[in-house]
RNA sequence: GCCGACGUAGCUCAGUGGUAGAGCAACUGAUUCGUAAUCAGUAGGUCGUCAGUUCAAUCCUGACCGUCGGCACCA
């Protein structure tokens, strides 16, 4: 006699065991139609699950977020059935729902191509229109293994093999097709609906391990209805327009070419942007108590051997040599060993700690070819790197200080929010458990003090210490680690850094490796996408275009441009004999934030007509006033703060 | 690195086993015009590189380089 409590607080009693289906039907035909699954005592389960005890019950309908995930998961099953129907001999492996959709990994000698999609999609629609119910059954472990092995599904058999002994092994049957699955599922294949689309094929390693076989993965997207699907596809198109590679080309910011794969040719406009960011960072670091240094690009292998990089990182290092000398030099992949060398010069006192050593350090890493991505993942990049030499007791306060600086920098660049990951001790690590306890504790405490919320990234810390990763998202929805803070007990030891303490004895400092932008290249890539090339004035490579309407205004336009430049603005003078419409269009496409239009009227009055990018309004201002306003607006945020708060 | 796709003019792209086209951009000329494309003309390409097949390859095959999408990697 289960009593079922519904979300509105009402209680319904039934004689004997019931299922979600019968409860929904008892409540009303509308709900019976809409209910796809249910949350039984908070746990998402099939609607057909028997309810034997008193429970709380919430029905899941298409409106719920949980439904979206089920649609995607069920779509993956439908995809798998379709593929096996069309391509006999293909083995199924796993197929989860993911952000925006789903995928399914298949084992097949010949990989799929996008040309296969129309046939697969048609078969999927057929399966969906059949609306076969998803039927759950429990199977004995050994039987399950035998069942899939007999079908030639060795991946499924392996999956069961590796499930914990305590796990109940369940199968889901849709029509004649059966898959190993934990569930839950909706009522039947028809609940998937038709708002789905296969998106791309890709290779993926079995169980994500590159030593395993390469499977053939099909990605799809699925939504509640056509409107949502269309909106998603539209969003993808929009994202493509923001892609930094596209904008970088269109605006002439940089280019890359095959003779220097993974390195960037910065063009004048792109370099202007780069320098605006660098100048800004330099001021923030100066103000933040950092000392800037510059260390060598080429360093003898002896130092890399001492630091441990030669052993652990060598395949990622560019090695250089000269004919006359029997030496091997490496282009530095990191700055830390060099910074320790500076620290080691002379005798350091505890009074100097925390010592914050910063460098815009140009590094080279031989990244795998498949990892390269625009200017976000390159082989030559410049980190806004710094190492803070401090005592263990200073870790927490330095972290708080760093997070405050990082938040302020991100906010100034237009990123009010960001994600933080906390990576704690990995399985293989250096240092004692006590040391790790201390380091992780200090980081946690610092996060609490700084009000930073993080997600735990268990076991993903560096071998030398725990770390915080600060993650920003690009236009296509990919996450990129930019900032980082890593606690390191190992390198000071290996490279023999020490200071004289208050007690007169020698001690090891702790090193905090930290970066805010991460690399200028990656950060600028994300910045370009964040603004879609429409930068605020302080970052815009060309801040204003001065465009004439008639050639009679040329002399005055030159004067306008000259005076704007004198005020520190970056100006493009356009005296070409095109119509003003064409000029406005051209500079707008180049994302120039301000167009100063001058014609006869402005020349006579000593004014300019300002037009903002994307807007239609014109603002007619006396030249002096216009320049004052623009110069003020072009002031970087940190300098503006310095001005207003004496 | 692995799986797949792709590489044609500065850009976006079309095209064919018989050595290539469009639009925009560029250049020249005309036009002097009030806020997102004025008109006309000219020039521009070893069809990613190297091999192979063929009487003949941009097209077919192979290798390599690079780019793109994933996977793995990102100390």
PDB file of N, CA and C in Angstrom, chain A residues 542-573:
ATOM      1  N   UNK A 542      43.334  49.967 -33.886  1.00  0.00           N
ATOM      2  CA  UNK A 542      43.075  51.270 -34.498  1.00  0.00           C
ATOM      3  C   UNK A 542      41.896  51.833 -33.736  1.00  0.00           C
ATOM      4  N   UNK A 543      42.119  52.962 -33.088  1.00  0.00           N
ATOM      5  CA  UNK A 543      41.075  53.471 -32.198  1.00  0.00           C
ATOM      6  C   UNK A 543      40.070  54.348 -32.916  1.00  0.00           C
ATOM      7  N   UNK A 544      40.553  55.041 -33.949  1.00  0.00           N
ATOM      8  CA  UNK A 544      39.629  55.905 -34.684  1.00  0.00           C
ATOM      9  C   UNK A 544      40.063  56.003 -36.133  1.00  0.00           C
ATOM     10  N   UNK A 545      39.078  56.095 -37.008  1.00  0.00           N
ATOM     11  CA  UNK A 545      39.358  56.373 -38.415  1.00  0.00           C
ATOM     12  C   UNK A 545      38.855  57.780 -38.698  1.00  0.00           C
ATOM     13  N   UNK A 546      39.690  58.578 -39.359  1.00  0.00           N
ATOM     14  CA  UNK A 546      39.259  59.904 -39.764  1.00  0.00           C
ATOM     15  C   UNK A 546      38.957  59.821 -41.253  1.00  0.00           C
ATOM     16  N   UNK A 547      37.690  59.991 -41.592  1.00  0.00           N
ATOM     17  CA  UNK A 547      37.263  59.788 -42.977  1.00  0.00           C
ATOM     18  C   UNK A 547      36.651  61.071 -43.534  1.00  0.00           C
ATOM     19  N   UNK A 548      37.107  61.423 -44.722  1.00  0.00           N
ATOM     20  CA  UNK A 548      36.614  62.658 -45.334  1.00  0.00           C
ATOM     21  C   UNK A 548      35.421  62.395 -46.247  1.00  0.00           C
ATOM     22  N   UNK A 549      34.625  63.416 -46.405  1.00  0.00           N
ATOM     23  CA  UNK A 549      33.487  63.320 -47.329  1.00  0.00           C
ATOM     24  C   UNK A 549      33.862  63.925 -48.676  1.00  0.00           C
ATOM     25  N   UNK A 550      34.569  65.017 -48.630  1.00  0.00           N
ATOM     26  CA  UNK A 550      35.021  65.671 -49.873  1.00  0.00           C
ATOM     27  C   UNK A 550      36.512  65.980 -49.720  1.00  0.00           C
ATOM     28  N   UNK A 551      37.207  66.069 -50.833  1.00  0.00           N
ATOM     29  CA  UNK A 551      38.647  66.281 -50.747  1.00  0.00           C
ATOM     30  C   UNK A 551      38.985  67.690 -50.258  1.00  0.00           C
ATOM     31  N   UNK A 552      38.006  68.600 -50.298  1.00  0.00           N
ATOM     32  CA  UNK A 552      38.244  69.919 -49.723  1.00  0.00           C
ATOM     33  C   UNK A 552      38.563  69.832 -48.230  1.00  0.00           C
ATOM     34  N   UNK A 553      38.136  68.738 -47.616  1.00  0.00           N
ATOM     35  CA  UNK A 553      38.351  68.600 -46.172  1.00  0.00           C
ATOM     36  C   UNK A 553      39.646  67.879 -45.844  1.00  0.00           C
ATOM     37  N   UNK A 554      40.445  67.536 -46.874  1.00  0.00           N
ATOM     38  CA  UNK A 554      41.658  66.738 -46.634  1.00  0.00           C
ATOM     39  C   UNK A 554      42.612  67.396 -45.634  1.00  0.00           C
ATOM     40  N   UNK A 555      42.864  68.681 -45.837  1.00  0.00           N
ATOM     41  CA  UNK A 555      43.823  69.359 -44.955  1.00  0.00           C
ATOM     42  C   UNK A 555      43.339  69.335 -43.510  1.00  0.00           C
ATOM     43  N   UNK A 556      42.070  69.597 -43.361  1.00  0.00           N
ATOM     44  CA  UNK A 556      41.513  69.590 -42.012  1.00  0.00           C
ATOM     45  C   UNK A 556      41.570  68.181 -41.415  1.00  0.00           C
ATOM     46  N   UNK A 557      41.289  67.176 -42.237  1.00  0.00           N
ATOM     47  CA  UNK A 557      41.321  65.793 -41.766  1.00  0.00           C
ATOM     48  C   UNK A 557      42.725  65.416 -41.294  1.00  0.00           C
ATOM     49  N   UNK A 558      43.731  65.885 -42.045  1.00  0.00           N
ATOM     50  CA  UNK A 558      45.120  65.628 -41.628  1.00  0.00           C
ATOM     51  C   UNK A 558      45.373  66.244 -40.249  1.00  0.00           C
ATOM     52  N   UNK A 559      44.868  67.432 -40.074  1.00  0.00           N
ATOM     53  CA  UNK A 559      45.018  68.135 -38.809  1.00  0.00           C
ATOM     54  C   UNK A 559      44.314  67.365 -37.680  1.00  0.00           C
ATOM     55  N   UNK A 560      43.129  66.881 -37.965  1.00  0.00           N
ATOM     56  CA  UNK A 560      42.377  66.106 -36.968  1.00  0.00           C
ATOM     57  C   UNK A 560      43.177  64.867 -36.570  1.00  0.00           C
ATOM     58  N   UNK A 561      43.683  64.156 -37.584  1.00  0.00           N
ATOM     59  CA  UNK A 561      44.423  62.925 -37.307  1.00  0.00           C
ATOM     60  C   UNK A 561      45.689  63.226 -36.513  1.00  0.00           C
ATOM     61  N   UNK A 562      46.380  64.284 -36.923  1.00  0.00           N
ATOM     62  CA  UNK A 562      47.625  64.647 -36.255  1.00  0.00           C
ATOM     63  C   UNK A 562      47.382  64.949 -34.787  1.00  0.00           C
ATOM     64  N   UNK A 563      46.325  65.676 -34.532  1.00  0.00           N
ATOM     65  CA  UNK A 563      46.065  66.050 -33.133  1.00  0.00           C
ATOM     66  C   UNK A 563      45.572  64.867 -32.306  1.00  0.00           C
ATOM     67  N   UNK A 564      44.853  63.978 -32.943  1.00  0.00           N
ATOM     68  CA  UNK A 564      44.439  62.766 -32.219  1.00  0.00           C
ATOM     69  C   UNK A 564      45.657  61.929 -31.870  1.00  0.00           C
ATOM     70  N   UNK A 565      46.579  61.805 -32.831  1.00  0.00           N
ATOM     71  CA  UNK A 565      47.793  61.036 -32.569  1.00  0.00           C
ATOM     72  C   UNK A 565      48.602  61.681 -31.458  1.00  0.00           C
ATOM     73  N   UNK A 566      48.648  63.016 -31.476  1.00  0.00           N
ATOM     74  CA  UNK A 566      49.393  63.731 -30.439  1.00  0.00           C
ATOM     75  C   UNK A 566      48.792  63.447 -29.065  1.00  0.00           C
ATOM     76  N   UNK A 567      47.492  63.146 -29.061  1.00  0.00           N
ATOM     77  CA  UNK A 567      46.834  62.840 -27.786  1.00  0.00           C
ATOM     78  C   UNK A 567      46.976  61.356 -27.436  1.00  0.00           C
ATOM     79  N   UNK A 568      47.778  60.648 -28.224  1.00  0.00           N
ATOM     80  CA  UNK A 568      48.062  59.255 -27.899  1.00  0.00           C
ATOM     81  C   UNK A 568      47.121  58.250 -28.538  1.00  0.00           C
ATOM     82  N   UNK A 569      46.267  58.723 -29.431  1.00  0.00           N
ATOM     83  CA  UNK A 569      45.319  57.800 -30.054  1.00  0.00           C
ATOM     84  C   UNK A 569      45.916  57.196 -31.326  1.00  0.00           C
ATOM     85  N   UNK A 570      45.523  55.969 -31.583  1.00  0.00           N
ATOM     86  CA  UNK A 570      45.956  55.296 -32.794  1.00  0.00           C
ATOM     87  C   UNK A 570      44.897  55.543 -33.874  1.00  0.00           C
ATOM     88  N   UNK A 571      45.327  56.217 -34.928  1.00  0.00           N
ATOM     89  CA  UNK A 571      44.358  56.751 -35.881  1.00  0.00           C
ATOM     90  C   UNK A 571      44.681  56.297 -37.302  1.00  0.00           C
ATOM     91  N   UNK A 572      43.634  55.995 -38.042  1.00  0.00           N
ATOM     92  CA  UNK A 572      43.790  55.700 -39.469  1.00  0.00           C
ATOM     93  C   UNK A 572      43.134  56.828 -40.248  1.00  0.00           C
ATOM     94  N   UNK A 573      43.933  57.453 -41.120  1.00  0.00           N
ATOM     95  CA  UNK A 573      43.422  58.573 -41.905  1.00  0.00           C
ATOM     96  C   UNK A 573      42.974  58.064 -43.262  1.00  0.00           C
TER      97      UNK A 573
END
